[in-house]
CSV table of C-alpha atoms in Angstrom, one decimal:
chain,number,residue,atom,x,y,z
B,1,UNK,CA,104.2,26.4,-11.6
B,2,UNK,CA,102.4,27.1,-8.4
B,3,UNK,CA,102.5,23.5,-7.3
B,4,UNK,CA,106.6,24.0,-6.8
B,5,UNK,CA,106.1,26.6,-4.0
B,6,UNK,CA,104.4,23.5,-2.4
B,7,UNK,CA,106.1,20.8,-3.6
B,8,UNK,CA,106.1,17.4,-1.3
B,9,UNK,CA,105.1,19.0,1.8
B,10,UNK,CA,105.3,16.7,4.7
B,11,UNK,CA,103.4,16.0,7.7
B,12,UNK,CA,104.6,18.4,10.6
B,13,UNK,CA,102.9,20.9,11.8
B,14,UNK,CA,104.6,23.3,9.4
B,15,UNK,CA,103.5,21.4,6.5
B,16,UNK,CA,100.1,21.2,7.6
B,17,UNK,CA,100.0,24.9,7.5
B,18,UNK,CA,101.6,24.6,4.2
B,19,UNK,CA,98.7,22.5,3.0
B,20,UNK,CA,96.3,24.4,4.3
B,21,UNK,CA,97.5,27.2,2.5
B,22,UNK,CA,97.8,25.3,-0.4
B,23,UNK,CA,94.2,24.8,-0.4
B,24,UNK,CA,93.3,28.1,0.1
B,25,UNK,CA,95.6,28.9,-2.4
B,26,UNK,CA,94.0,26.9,-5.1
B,27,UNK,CA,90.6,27.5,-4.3
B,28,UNK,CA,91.2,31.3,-4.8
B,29,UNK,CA,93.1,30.8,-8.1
B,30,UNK,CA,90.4,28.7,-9.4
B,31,UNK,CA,87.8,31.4,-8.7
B,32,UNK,CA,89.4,34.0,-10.0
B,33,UNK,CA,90.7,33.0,-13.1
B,34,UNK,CA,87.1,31.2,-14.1
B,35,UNK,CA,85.8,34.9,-12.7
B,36,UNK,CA,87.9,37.1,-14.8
B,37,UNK,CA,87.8,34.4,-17.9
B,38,UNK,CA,83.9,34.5,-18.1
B,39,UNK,CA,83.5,38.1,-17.1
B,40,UNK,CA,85.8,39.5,-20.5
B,41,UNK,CA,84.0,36.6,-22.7
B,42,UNK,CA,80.3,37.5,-21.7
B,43,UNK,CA,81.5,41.6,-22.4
B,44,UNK,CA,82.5,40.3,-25.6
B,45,UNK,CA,79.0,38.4,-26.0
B,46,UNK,CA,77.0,41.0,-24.1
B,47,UNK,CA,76.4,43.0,-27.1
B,48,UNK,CA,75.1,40.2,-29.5
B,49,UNK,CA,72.6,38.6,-26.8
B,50,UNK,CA,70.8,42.0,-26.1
B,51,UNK,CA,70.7,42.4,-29.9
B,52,UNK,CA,69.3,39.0,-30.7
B,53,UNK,CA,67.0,39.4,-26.6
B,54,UNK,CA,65.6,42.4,-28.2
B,55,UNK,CA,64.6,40.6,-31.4
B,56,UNK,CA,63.0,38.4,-29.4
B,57,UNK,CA,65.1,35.4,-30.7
B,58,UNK,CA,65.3,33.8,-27.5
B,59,UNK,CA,65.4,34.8,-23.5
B,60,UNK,CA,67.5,34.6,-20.7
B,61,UNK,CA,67.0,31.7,-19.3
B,62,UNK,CA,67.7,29.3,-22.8
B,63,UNK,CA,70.5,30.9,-23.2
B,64,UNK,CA,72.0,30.9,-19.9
B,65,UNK,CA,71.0,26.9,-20.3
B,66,UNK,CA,72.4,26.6,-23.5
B,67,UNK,CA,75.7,28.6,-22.3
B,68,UNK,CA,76.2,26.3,-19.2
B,69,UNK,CA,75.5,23.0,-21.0
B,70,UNK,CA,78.0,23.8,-23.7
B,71,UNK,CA,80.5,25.1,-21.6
B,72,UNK,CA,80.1,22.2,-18.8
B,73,UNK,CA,82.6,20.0,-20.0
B,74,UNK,CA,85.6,22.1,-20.7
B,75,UNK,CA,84.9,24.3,-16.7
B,76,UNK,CA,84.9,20.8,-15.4
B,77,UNK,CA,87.8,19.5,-17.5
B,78,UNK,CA,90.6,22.1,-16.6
B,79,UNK,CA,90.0,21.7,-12.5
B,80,UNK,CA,90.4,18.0,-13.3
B,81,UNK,CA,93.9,18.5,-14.7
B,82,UNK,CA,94.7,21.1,-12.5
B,83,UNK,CA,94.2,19.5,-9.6
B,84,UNK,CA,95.3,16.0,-11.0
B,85,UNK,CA,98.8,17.9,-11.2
B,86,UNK,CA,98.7,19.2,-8.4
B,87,UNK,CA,97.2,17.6,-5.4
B,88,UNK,CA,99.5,14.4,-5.6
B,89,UNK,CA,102.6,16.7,-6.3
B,90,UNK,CA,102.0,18.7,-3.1
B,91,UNK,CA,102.0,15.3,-0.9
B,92,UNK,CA,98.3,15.0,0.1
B,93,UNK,CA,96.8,12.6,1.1
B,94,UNK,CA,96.9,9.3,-1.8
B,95,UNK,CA,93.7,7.7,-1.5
B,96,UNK,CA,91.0,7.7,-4.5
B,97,UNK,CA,88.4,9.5,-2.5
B,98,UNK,CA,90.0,12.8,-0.9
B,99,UNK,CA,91.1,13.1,-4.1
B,100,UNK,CA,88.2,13.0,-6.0
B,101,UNK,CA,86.3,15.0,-3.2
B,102,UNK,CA,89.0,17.8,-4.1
B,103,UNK,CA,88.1,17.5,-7.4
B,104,UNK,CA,84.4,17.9,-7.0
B,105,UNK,CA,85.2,20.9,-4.9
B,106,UNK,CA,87.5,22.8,-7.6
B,107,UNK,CA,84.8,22.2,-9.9
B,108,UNK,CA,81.8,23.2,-8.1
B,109,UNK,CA,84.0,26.3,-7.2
B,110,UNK,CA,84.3,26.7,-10.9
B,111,UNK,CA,80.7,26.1,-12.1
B,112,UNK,CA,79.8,28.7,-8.6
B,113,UNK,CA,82.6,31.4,-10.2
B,114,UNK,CA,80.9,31.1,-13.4
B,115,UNK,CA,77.0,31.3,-12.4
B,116,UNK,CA,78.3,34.7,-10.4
B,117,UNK,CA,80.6,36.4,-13.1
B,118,UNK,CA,77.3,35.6,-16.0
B,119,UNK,CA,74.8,37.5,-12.7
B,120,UNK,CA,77.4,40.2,-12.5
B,121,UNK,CA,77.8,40.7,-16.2
């Protein structure tokens, strides 16, 4: 839905703005939603892995691995569609590698947002 305040912007100066806010836009909802996503899920988790930490089951470092490699393909796949939607529906620029450097950036945003809400939780 956010992609139709945006829709087929131009390329005036006024939809240059747009797309820069657009961008910002994006980049912000990506963070947020992986923030606030992770952040109520580890809660959740929280009290098992000090329960099975203090058992001495396993540390903190396998299971932050073990977290990140199972969760890699599903924070990588949703900027993917996301931005798949989005970026050619707002008008930017159509060539294969803008677009794919927009999608590397919504995911390291992503993988960044997670690393920080795990630290913070």
């Amino acid at each position: 839905m956010m992609f139709l305040v945006f829709w087929n912007l131009g390329t005036d100066i006024e939809s240059i703005n747009g797309k820069s806010g657009f961008l910002f836009f994006i980049g912000i909802n990506t963070v947020m939603s992986t923030l606030f996503s992770v952040l109520l899920t580890f809660l959740m988790e929280r009290p098992v892995f000090l329960r099975e930490y203090a058992s001495k089951m396993y540390g903190v470092t396998p299971y932050f691995l073990s977290k990140s490699v199972v969760e890699t393909p599903f924070q990588a796949g949703m900027p993917f569609l996301l931005s798949l939607i989005t970026y050619f529906a707002v008008g930017l620029t159509v060539h294969a590698g803008k677009f794919f450097l927009f999608v590397v950036i919504l995911i390291m945003n992503v993988f960044c947002a997670t690393s920080f809400a795990l630290f913070v939780g």
